[in-house]
């Protein structure tokens, strides 16, 4: 997995801005979040992203998941 994304993602989580600069950052965040139990397949996808297209898809899946689970407190996930 690439450790640095070319496009950081910013979420508003419980009133605070959180910037994810890599999929590893996002995986670490998910492992500490209560919704982790629902995210095993997502985590697998994020950890297996081995080239740019898979990384792009993993970021999109993460953004979709955070919105669906209400993690972003209603603020849209944004791929910068």
JSON list of N, CA, C and O in Angstrom, two decimals, residues 10-63:
[
{"chain": "A", "resi": 10, "resn": "UNK", "atom": "N", "xyz": [-10.25, 15.62, 3.87]},
{"chain": "A", "resi": 10, "resn": "UNK", "atom": "CA", "xyz": [-10.60, 16.35, 5.08]},
{"chain": "A", "resi": 10, "resn": "UNK", "atom": "C", "xyz": [-12.03, 16.01, 5.47]},
{"chain": "A", "resi": 10, "resn": "UNK", "atom": "O", "xyz": [-12.92, 16.05, 4.63]},
{"chain": "A", "resi": 11, "resn": "UNK", "atom": "N", "xyz": [-12.22, 15.68, 6.75]},
{"chain": "A", "resi": 11, "resn": "UNK", "atom": "CA", "xyz": [-13.56, 15.42, 7.28]},
{"chain": "A", "resi": 11, "resn": "UNK", "atom": "C", "xyz": [-13.79, 16.32, 8.49]},
{"chain": "A", "resi": 11, "resn": "UNK", "atom": "O", "xyz": [-12.84, 16.67, 9.20]},
{"chain": "A", "resi": 12, "resn": "UNK", "atom": "N", "xyz": [-15.04, 16.63, 8.74]},
{"chain": "A", "resi": 12, "resn": "UNK", "atom": "CA", "xyz": [-15.43, 17.30, 9.97]},
{"chain": "A", "resi": 12, "resn": "UNK", "atom": "C", "xyz": [-15.97, 16.22, 10.88]},
{"chain": "A", "resi": 12, "resn": "UNK", "atom": "O", "xyz": [-17.01, 15.63, 10.61]},
{"chain": "A", "resi": 13, "resn": "UNK", "atom": "N", "xyz": [-15.22, 15.90, 11.94]},
{"chain": "A", "resi": 13, "resn": "UNK", "atom": "CA", "xyz": [-15.59, 14.82, 12.86]},
{"chain": "A", "resi": 13, "resn": "UNK", "atom": "C", "xyz": [-15.84, 15.43, 14.23]},
{"chain": "A", "resi": 13, "resn": "UNK", "atom": "O", "xyz": [-14.93, 15.99, 14.85]},
{"chain": "A", "resi": 14, "resn": "UNK", "atom": "N", "xyz": [-17.08, 15.34, 14.68]},
{"chain": "A", "resi": 14, "resn": "UNK", "atom": "CA", "xyz": [-17.45, 15.89, 15.99]},
{"chain": "A", "resi": 14, "resn": "UNK", "atom": "C", "xyz": [-16.99, 17.32, 16.17]},
{"chain": "A", "resi": 14, "resn": "UNK", "atom": "O", "xyz": [-16.45, 17.70, 17.22]},
{"chain": "A", "resi": 15, "resn": "UNK", "atom": "N", "xyz": [-17.13, 18.12, 15.14]},
{"chain": "A", "resi": 15, "resn": "UNK", "atom": "CA", "xyz": [-16.80, 19.54, 15.20]},
{"chain": "A", "resi": 15, "resn": "UNK", "atom": "C", "xyz": [-15.34, 19.87, 14.95]},
{"chain": "A", "resi": 15, "resn": "UNK", "atom": "O", "xyz": [-14.98, 21.04, 14.95]},
{"chain": "A", "resi": 16, "resn": "UNK", "atom": "N", "xyz": [-14.51, 18.88, 14.75]},
{"chain": "A", "resi": 16, "resn": "UNK", "atom": "CA", "xyz": [-13.09, 19.13, 14.50]},
{"chain": "A", "resi": 16, "resn": "UNK", "atom": "C", "xyz": [-12.72, 18.68, 13.10]},
{"chain": "A", "resi": 16, "resn": "UNK", "atom": "O", "xyz": [-13.17, 17.64, 12.64]},
{"chain": "A", "resi": 17, "resn": "UNK", "atom": "N", "xyz": [-11.87, 19.46, 12.44]},
{"chain": "A", "resi": 17, "resn": "UNK", "atom": "CA", "xyz": [-11.35, 19.07, 11.12]},
{"chain": "A", "resi": 17, "resn": "UNK", "atom": "C", "xyz": [-10.27, 18.01, 11.30]},
{"chain": "A", "resi": 17, "resn": "UNK", "atom": "O", "xyz": [-9.35, 18.18, 12.08]},
{"chain": "A", "resi": 18, "resn": "UNK", "atom": "N", "xyz": [-10.42, 16.93, 10.56]},
{"chain": "A", "resi": 18, "resn": "UNK", "atom": "CA", "xyz": [-9.43, 15.86, 10.57]},
{"chain": "A", "resi": 18, "resn": "UNK", "atom": "C", "xyz": [-8.93, 15.69, 9.15]},
{"chain": "A", "resi": 18, "resn": "UNK", "atom": "O", "xyz": [-9.74, 15.54, 8.22]},
{"chain": "A", "resi": 19, "resn": "UNK", "atom": "N", "xyz": [-7.62, 15.76, 8.96]},
{"chain": "A", "resi": 19, "resn": "UNK", "atom": "CA", "xyz": [-7.02, 15.61, 7.63]},
{"chain": "A", "resi": 19, "resn": "UNK", "atom": "C", "xyz": [-6.33, 14.27, 7.55]},
{"chain": "A", "resi": 19, "resn": "UNK", "atom": "O", "xyz": [-5.50, 13.93, 8.41]},
{"chain": "A", "resi": 20, "resn": "UNK", "atom": "N", "xyz": [-6.68, 13.50, 6.54]},
{"chain": "A", "resi": 20, "resn": "UNK", "atom": "CA", "xyz": [-6.07, 12.20, 6.28]},
{"chain": "A", "resi": 20, "resn": "UNK", "atom": "C", "xyz": [-5.16, 12.37, 5.08]},
{"chain": "A", "resi": 20, "resn": "UNK", "atom": "O", "xyz": [-5.61, 12.63, 3.98]},
{"chain": "A", "resi": 21, "resn": "UNK", "atom": "N", "xyz": [-3.86, 12.23, 5.29]},
{"chain": "A", "resi": 21, "resn": "UNK", "atom": "CA", "xyz": [-2.90, 12.41, 4.21]},
{"chain": "A", "resi": 21, "resn": "UNK", "atom": "C", "xyz": [-2.54, 11.10, 3.52]},
{"chain": "A", "resi": 21, "resn": "UNK", "atom": "O", "xyz": [-1.89, 11.09, 2.49]},
{"chain": "A", "resi": 22, "resn": "UNK", "atom": "N", "xyz": [-2.95, 9.99, 4.13]},
{"chain": "A", "resi": 22, "resn": "UNK", "atom": "CA", "xyz": [-2.65, 8.69, 3.54]},
{"chain": "A", "resi": 22, "resn": "UNK", "atom": "C", "xyz": [-3.75, 7.71, 3.91]},
{"chain": "A", "resi": 22, "resn": "UNK", "atom": "O", "xyz": [-4.52, 7.94, 4.85]},
{"chain": "A", "resi": 23, "resn": "UNK", "atom": "N", "xyz": [-3.81, 6.62, 3.17]},
{"chain": "A", "resi": 23, "resn": "UNK", "atom": "CA", "xyz": [-4.75, 5.57, 3.52]},
{"chain": "A", "resi": 23, "resn": "UNK", "atom": "C", "xyz": [-4.40, 4.98, 4.88]},
{"chain": "A", "resi": 23, "resn": "UNK", "atom": "O", "xyz": [-5.29, 4.56, 5.62]},
{"chain": "A", "resi": 24, "resn": "UNK", "atom": "N", "xyz": [-3.12, 4.96, 5.21]},
{"chain": "A", "resi": 24, "resn": "UNK", "atom": "CA", "xyz": [-2.72, 4.48, 6.54]},
{"chain": "A", "resi": 24, "resn": "UNK", "atom": "C", "xyz": [-3.33, 5.35, 7.64]},
{"chain": "A", "resi": 24, "resn": "UNK", "atom": "O", "xyz": [-3.75, 4.84, 8.68]},
{"chain": "A", "resi": 25, "resn": "UNK", "atom": "N", "xyz": [-3.38, 6.67, 7.42]},
{"chain": "A", "resi": 25, "resn": "UNK", "atom": "CA", "xyz": [-4.04, 7.56, 8.38]},
{"chain": "A", "resi": 25, "resn": "UNK", "atom": "C", "xyz": [-5.51, 7.18, 8.54]},
{"chain": "A", "resi": 25, "resn": "UNK", "atom": "O", "xyz": [-6.04, 7.13, 9.65]},
{"chain": "A", "resi": 26, "resn": "UNK", "atom": "N", "xyz": [-6.17, 6.94, 7.42]},
{"chain": "A", "resi": 26, "resn": "UNK", "atom": "CA", "xyz": [-7.59, 6.60, 7.44]},
{"chain": "A", "resi": 26, "resn": "UNK", "atom": "C", "xyz": [-7.82, 5.25, 8.13]},
{"chain": "A", "resi": 26, "resn": "UNK", "atom": "O", "xyz": [-8.76, 5.10, 8.90]},
{"chain": "A", "resi": 27, "resn": "UNK", "atom": "N", "xyz": [-6.95, 4.29, 7.87]},
{"chain": "A", "resi": 27, "resn": "UNK", "atom": "CA", "xyz": [-7.06, 2.98, 8.51]},
{"chain": "A", "resi": 27, "resn": "UNK", "atom": "C", "xyz": [-6.89, 3.14, 10.02]},
{"chain": "A", "resi": 27, "resn": "UNK", "atom": "O", "xyz": [-7.66, 2.57, 10.80]},
{"chain": "A", "resi": 28, "resn": "UNK", "atom": "N", "xyz": [-5.91, 3.90, 10.44]},
{"chain": "A", "resi": 28, "resn": "UNK", "atom": "CA", "xyz": [-5.69, 4.13, 11.87]},
{"chain": "A", "resi": 28, "resn": "UNK", "atom": "C", "xyz": [-6.90, 4.78, 12.53]},
{"chain": "A", "resi": 28, "resn": "UNK", "atom": "O", "xyz": [-7.30, 4.41, 13.64]},
{"chain": "A", "resi": 29, "resn": "UNK", "atom": "N", "xyz": [-7.49, 5.75, 11.85]},
{"chain": "A", "resi": 29, "resn": "UNK", "atom": "CA", "xyz": [-8.69, 6.41, 12.36]},
{"chain": "A", "resi": 29, "resn": "UNK", "atom": "C", "xyz": [-9.83, 5.40, 12.51]},
{"chain": "A", "resi": 29, "resn": "UNK", "atom": "O", "xyz": [-10.50, 5.35, 13.54]},
{"chain": "A", "resi": 30, "resn": "UNK", "atom": "N", "xyz": [-10.03, 4.58, 11.48]},
{"chain": "A", "resi": 30, "resn": "UNK", "atom": "CA", "xyz": [-11.12, 3.62, 11.51]},
{"chain": "A", "resi": 30, "resn": "UNK", "atom": "C", "xyz": [-10.94, 2.59, 12.62]},
{"chain": "A", "resi": 30, "resn": "UNK", "atom": "O", "xyz": [-11.91, 2.19, 13.26]},
{"chain": "A", "resi": 31, "resn": "UNK", "atom": "N", "xyz": [-9.71, 2.17, 12.87]},
{"chain": "A", "resi": 31, "resn": "UNK", "atom": "CA", "xyz": [-9.46, 1.18, 13.92]},
{"chain": "A", "resi": 31, "resn": "UNK", "atom": "C", "xyz": [-9.82, 1.70, 15.30]},
{"chain": "A", "resi": 31, "resn": "UNK", "atom": "O", "xyz": [-10.14, 0.92, 16.19]},
{"chain": "A", "resi": 32, "resn": "UNK", "atom": "N", "xyz": [-9.80, 3.01, 15.48]},
{"chain": "A", "resi": 32, "resn": "UNK", "atom": "CA", "xyz": [-10.14, 3.59, 16.76]},
{"chain": "A", "resi": 32, "resn": "UNK", "atom": "C", "xyz": [-11.57, 4.09, 16.85]},
{"chain": "A", "resi": 32, "resn": "UNK", "atom": "O", "xyz": [-11.97, 4.64, 17.88]},
{"chain": "A", "resi": 33, "resn": "UNK", "atom": "N", "xyz": [-12.34, 3.91, 15.81]},
{"chain": "A", "resi": 33, "resn": "UNK", "atom": "CA", "xyz": [-13.71, 4.43, 15.77]},
{"chain": "A", "resi": 33, "resn": "UNK", "atom": "C", "xyz": [-14.70, 3.31, 16.05]},
{"chain": "A", "resi": 33, "resn": "UNK", "atom": "O", "xyz": [-14.49, 2.17, 15.63]},
{"chain": "A", "resi": 34, "resn": "UNK", "atom": "N", "xyz": [-15.82, 3.62, 16.74]},
{"chain": "A", "resi": 34, "resn": "UNK", "atom": "CA", "xyz": [-16.81, 2.58, 17.04]},
{"chain": "A", "resi": 34, "resn": "UNK", "atom": "C", "xyz": [-17.39, 1.87, 15.82]},
{"chain": "A", "resi": 34, "resn": "UNK", "atom": "O", "xyz": [-17.83, 0.72, 15.92]},
{"chain": "A", "resi": 35, "resn": "UNK", "atom": "N", "xyz": [-17.37, 2.50, 14.67]},
{"chain": "A", "resi": 35, "resn": "UNK", "atom": "CA", "xyz": [-17.92, 1.87, 13.47]},
{"chain": "A", "resi": 35, "resn": "UNK", "atom": "C", "xyz": [-16.98, 0.82, 12.87]},
{"chain": "A", "resi": 35, "resn": "UNK", "atom": "O", "xyz": [-17.31, 0.18, 11.88]},
{"chain": "A", "resi": 36, "resn": "UNK", "atom": "N", "xyz": [-15.81, 0.65, 13.48]},
{"chain": "A", "resi": 36, "resn": "UNK", "atom": "CA", "xyz": [-14.81, -0.30, 12.97]},
{"chain": "A", "resi": 36, "resn": "UNK", "atom": "C", "xyz": [-15.39, -1.69, 12.75]},
{"chain": "A", "resi": 36, "resn": "UNK", "atom": "O", "xyz": [-15.06, -2.36, 11.77]},
{"chain": "A", "resi": 37, "resn": "UNK", "atom": "N", "xyz": [-16.27, -2.12, 13.63]},
{"chain": "A", "resi": 37, "resn": "UNK", "atom": "CA", "xyz": [-16.84, -3.47, 13.50]},
{"chain": "A", "resi": 37, "resn": "UNK", "atom": "C", "xyz": [-17.63, -3.66, 12.20]},
{"chain": "A", "resi": 37, "resn": "UNK", "atom": "O", "xyz": [-17.84, -4.78, 11.78]},
{"chain": "A", "resi": 38, "resn": "UNK", "atom": "N", "xyz": [-18.02, -2.57, 11.57]},
{"chain": "A", "resi": 38, "resn": "UNK", "atom": "CA", "xyz": [-18.77, -2.64, 10.31]},
{"chain": "A", "resi": 38, "resn": "UNK", "atom": "C", "xyz": [-17.89, -2.41, 9.09]},
{"chain": "A", "resi": 38, "resn": "UNK", "atom": "O", "xyz": [-18.40, -2.35, 7.98]},
{"chain": "A", "resi": 39, "resn": "UNK", "atom": "N", "xyz": [-16.60, -2.29, 9.30]},
{"chain": "A", "resi": 39, "resn": "UNK", "atom": "CA", "xyz": [-15.72, -1.82, 8.22]},
{"chain": "A", "resi": 39, "resn": "UNK", "atom": "C", "xyz": [-14.64, -2.81, 7.80]},
{"chain": "A", "resi": 39, "resn": "UNK", "atom": "O", "xyz": [-13.67, -2.41, 7.16]},
{"chain": "A", "resi": 40, "resn": "UNK", "atom": "N", "xyz": [-14.78, -4.08, 8.13]},
{"chain": "A", "resi": 40, "resn": "UNK", "atom": "CA", "xyz": [-13.71, -5.03, 7.81]},
{"chain": "A", "resi": 40, "resn": "UNK", "atom": "C", "xyz": [-13.39, -5.09, 6.32]},
{"chain": "A", "resi": 40, "resn": "UNK", "atom": "O", "xyz": [-12.22, -5.07, 5.93]},
{"chain": "A", "resi": 41, "resn": "UNK", "atom": "N", "xyz": [-14.41, -5.16, 5.48]},
{"chain": "A", "resi": 41, "resn": "UNK", "atom": "CA", "xyz": [-14.15, -5.23, 4.04]},
{"chain": "A", "resi": 41, "resn": "UNK", "atom": "C", "xyz": [-13.55, -3.93, 3.52]},
{"chain": "A", "resi": 41, "resn": "UNK", "atom": "O", "xyz": [-12.67, -3.95, 2.65]},
{"chain": "A", "resi": 42, "resn": "UNK", "atom": "N", "xyz": [-13.99, -2.82, 4.06]},
{"chain": "A", "resi": 42, "resn": "UNK", "atom": "CA", "xyz": [-13.41, -1.52, 3.69]},
{"chain": "A", "resi": 42, "resn": "UNK", "atom": "C", "xyz": [-11.94, -1.48, 4.08]},
{"chain": "A", "resi": 42, "resn": "UNK", "atom": "O", "xyz": [-11.09, -1.06, 3.28]},
{"chain": "A", "resi": 43, "resn": "UNK", "atom": "N", "xyz": [-11.63, -1.92, 5.28]},
{"chain": "A", "resi": 43, "resn": "UNK", "atom": "CA", "xyz": [-10.25, -1.91, 5.74]},
{"chain": "A", "resi": 43, "resn": "UNK", "atom": "C", "xyz": [-9.38, -2.79, 4.82]},
{"chain": "A", "resi": 43, "resn": "UNK", "atom": "O", "xyz": [-8.27, -2.40, 4.47]},
{"chain": "A", "resi": 44, "resn": "UNK", "atom": "N", "xyz": [-9.90, -3.94, 4.44]},
{"chain": "A", "resi": 44, "resn": "UNK", "atom": "CA", "xyz": [-9.17, -4.82, 3.52]},
{"chain": "A", "resi": 44, "resn": "UNK", "atom": "C", "xyz": [-8.87, -4.10, 2.21]},
{"chain": "A", "resi": 44, "resn": "UNK", "atom": "O", "xyz": [-7.76, -4.17, 1.68]},
{"chain": "A", "resi": 45, "resn": "UNK", "atom": "N", "xyz": [-9.88, -3.40, 1.68]},
{"chain": "A", "resi": 45, "resn": "UNK", "atom": "CA", "xyz": [-9.70, -2.68, 0.42]},
{"chain": "A", "resi": 45, "resn": "UNK", "atom": "C", "xyz": [-8.65, -1.57, 0.57]},
{"chain": "A", "resi": 45, "resn": "UNK", "atom": "O", "xyz": [-7.78, -1.41, -0.28]},
{"chain": "A", "resi": 46, "resn": "UNK", "atom": "N", "xyz": [-8.72, -0.85, 1.66]},
{"chain": "A", "resi": 46, "resn": "UNK", "atom": "CA", "xyz": [-7.78, 0.26, 1.88]},
{"chain": "A", "resi": 46, "resn": "UNK", "atom": "C", "xyz": [-6.35, -0.26, 2.05]},
{"chain": "A", "resi": 46, "resn": "UNK", "atom": "O", "xyz": [-5.41, 0.31, 1.51]},
{"chain": "A", "resi": 47, "resn": "UNK", "atom": "N", "xyz": [-6.20, -1.35, 2.78]},
{"chain": "A", "resi": 47, "resn": "UNK", "atom": "CA", "xyz": [-4.87, -1.89, 3.02]},
{"chain": "A", "resi": 47, "resn": "UNK", "atom": "C", "xyz": [-4.27, -2.56, 1.79]},
{"chain": "A", "resi": 47, "resn": "UNK", "atom": "O", "xyz": [-3.06, -2.64, 1.65]},
{"chain": "A", "resi": 48, "resn": "UNK", "atom": "N", "xyz": [-5.12, -3.01, 0.86]},
{"chain": "A", "resi": 48, "resn": "UNK", "atom": "CA", "xyz": [-4.64, -3.71, -0.33]},
{"chain": "A", "resi": 48, "resn": "UNK", "atom": "C", "xyz": [-4.43, -2.79, -1.54]},
{"chain": "A", "resi": 48, "resn": "UNK", "atom": "O", "xyz": [-3.96, -3.24, -2.58]},
{"chain": "A", "resi": 49, "resn": "UNK", "atom": "N", "xyz": [-4.73, -1.51, -1.40]},
{"chain": "A", "resi": 49, "resn": "UNK", "atom": "CA", "xyz": [-4.58, -0.59, -2.53]},
{"chain": "A", "resi": 49, "resn": "UNK", "atom": "C", "xyz": [-3.11, -0.49, -2.92]},
{"chain": "A", "resi": 49, "resn": "UNK", "atom": "O", "xyz": [-2.31, 0.12, -2.23]},
{"chain": "A", "resi": 50, "resn": "UNK", "atom": "N", "xyz": [-2.77, -1.11, -4.04]},
{"chain": "A", "resi": 50, "resn": "UNK", "atom": "CA", "xyz": [-1.36, -1.24, -4.41]},
{"chain": "A", "resi": 50, "resn": "UNK", "atom": "C", "xyz": [-0.96, -0.40, -5.62]},
{"chain": "A", "resi": 50, "resn": "UNK", "atom": "O", "xyz": [0.21, -0.37, -5.98]},
{"chain": "A", "resi": 51, "resn": "UNK", "atom": "N", "xyz": [-1.91, 0.26, -6.27]},
{"chain": "A", "resi": 51, "resn": "UNK", "atom": "CA", "xyz": [-1.55, 1.17, -7.35]},
{"chain": "A", "resi": 51, "resn": "UNK", "atom": "C", "xyz": [-2.57, 2.31, -7.38]},
{"chain": "A", "resi": 51, "resn": "UNK", "atom": "O", "xyz": [-3.59, 2.25, -6.70]},
{"chain": "A", "resi": 52, "resn": "UNK", "atom": "N", "xyz": [-2.30, 3.37, -8.11]},
{"chain": "A", "resi": 52, "resn": "UNK", "atom": "CA", "xyz": [-3.11, 4.59, -8.02]},
{"chain": "A", "resi": 52, "resn": "UNK", "atom": "C", "xyz": [-4.61, 4.39, -8.22]},
{"chain": "A", "resi": 52, "resn": "UNK", "atom": "O", "xyz": [-5.40, 5.01, -7.51]},
{"chain": "A", "resi": 53, "resn": "UNK", "atom": "N", "xyz": [-5.02, 3.55, -9.15]},
{"chain": "A", "resi": 53, "resn": "UNK", "atom": "CA", "xyz": [-6.46, 3.37, -9.37]},
{"chain": "A", "resi": 53, "resn": "UNK", "atom": "C", "xyz": [-7.12, 2.70, -8.16]},
{"chain": "A", "resi": 53, "resn": "UNK", "atom": "O", "xyz": [-8.20, 3.10, -7.75]},
{"chain": "A", "resi": 54, "resn": "UNK", "atom": "N", "xyz": [-6.47, 1.71, -7.59]},
{"chain": "A", "resi": 54, "resn": "UNK", "atom": "CA", "xyz": [-7.02, 1.06, -6.40]},
{"chain": "A", "resi": 54, "resn": "UNK", "atom": "C", "xyz": [-7.02, 2.02, -5.21]},
{"chain": "A", "resi": 54, "resn": "UNK", "atom": "O", "xyz": [-7.94, 2.02, -4.39]},
{"chain": "A", "resi": 55, "resn": "UNK", "atom": "N", "xyz": [-5.99, 2.85, -5.13]},
{"chain": "A", "resi": 55, "resn": "UNK", "atom": "CA", "xyz": [-5.94, 3.84, -4.06]},
{"chain": "A", "resi": 55, "resn": "UNK", "atom": "C", "xyz": [-7.08, 4.85, -4.22]},
{"chain": "A", "resi": 55, "resn": "UNK", "atom": "O", "xyz": [-7.75, 5.20, -3.24]},
{"chain": "A", "resi": 56, "resn": "UNK", "atom": "N", "xyz": [-7.33, 5.30, -5.43]},
{"chain": "A", "resi": 56, "resn": "UNK", "atom": "CA", "xyz": [-8.44, 6.23, -5.68]},
{"chain": "A", "resi": 56, "resn": "UNK", "atom": "C", "xyz": [-9.76, 5.61, -5.27]},
{"chain": "A", "resi": 56, "resn": "UNK", "atom": "O", "xyz": [-10.58, 6.24, -4.59]},
{"chain": "A", "resi": 57, "resn": "UNK", "atom": "N", "xyz": [-9.96, 4.35, -5.62]},
{"chain": "A", "resi": 57, "resn": "UNK", "atom": "CA", "xyz": [-11.20, 3.67, -5.26]},
{"chain": "A", "resi": 57, "resn": "UNK", "atom": "C", "xyz": [-11.32, 3.47, -3.75]},
{"chain": "A", "resi": 57, "resn": "UNK", "atom": "O", "xyz": [-12.41, 3.58, -3.18]},
{"chain": "A", "resi": 58, "resn": "UNK", "atom": "N", "xyz": [-10.21, 3.20, -3.09]},
{"chain": "A", "resi": 58, "resn": "UNK", "atom": "CA", "xyz": [-10.22, 3.03, -1.64]},
{"chain": "A", "resi": 58, "resn": "UNK", "atom": "C", "xyz": [-10.60, 4.34, -0.95]},
{"chain": "A", "resi": 58, "resn": "UNK", "atom": "O", "xyz": [-11.38, 4.36, 0.00]},
{"chain": "A", "resi": 59, "resn": "UNK", "atom": "N", "xyz": [-10.04, 5.47, -1.44]},
{"chain": "A", "resi": 59, "resn": "UNK", "atom": "CA", "xyz": [-10.41, 6.77, -0.88]},
{"chain": "A", "resi": 59, "resn": "UNK", "atom": "C", "xyz": [-11.90, 7.02, -1.06]},
{"chain": "A", "resi": 59, "resn": "UNK", "atom": "O", "xyz": [-12.58, 7.51, -0.16]},
{"chain": "A", "resi": 60, "resn": "UNK", "atom": "N", "xyz": [-12.42, 6.71, -2.25]},
{"chain": "A", "resi": 60, "resn": "UNK", "atom": "CA", "xyz": [-13.85, 6.93, -2.51]},
{"chain": "A", "resi": 60, "resn": "UNK", "atom": "C", "xyz": [-14.70, 6.05, -1.60]},
{"chain": "A", "resi": 60, "resn": "UNK", "atom": "O", "xyz": [-15.71, 6.51, -1.06]},
{"chain": "A", "resi": 61, "resn": "UNK", "atom": "N", "xyz": [-14.29, 4.82, -1.40]},
{"chain": "A", "resi": 61, "resn": "UNK", "atom": "CA", "xyz": [-15.03, 3.92, -0.51]},
{"chain": "A", "resi": 61, "resn": "UNK", "atom": "C", "xyz": [-15.00, 4.45, 0.93]},
{"chain": "A", "resi": 61, "resn": "UNK", "atom": "O", "xyz": [-16.01, 4.41, 1.64]},
{"chain": "A", "resi": 62, "resn": "UNK", "atom": "N", "xyz": [-13.85, 4.96, 1.36]},
{"chain": "A", "resi": 62, "resn": "UNK", "atom": "CA", "xyz": [-13.74, 5.54, 2.70]},
{"chain": "A", "resi": 62, "resn": "UNK", "atom": "C", "xyz": [-14.66, 6.75, 2.85]},
{"chain": "A", "resi": 62, "resn": "UNK", "atom": "O", "xyz": [-15.38, 6.88, 3.84]},
{"chain": "A", "resi": 63, "resn": "UNK", "atom": "N", "xyz": [-14.67, 7.63, 1.85]},
{"chain": "A", "resi": 63, "resn": "UNK", "atom": "CA", "xyz": [-15.53, 8.81, 1.89]},
{"chain": "A", "resi": 63, "resn": "UNK", "atom": "C", "xyz": [-17.00, 8.41, 1.95]},
{"chain": "A", "resi": 63, "resn": "UNK", "atom": "O", "xyz": [-17.78, 8.96, 2.74]}
]
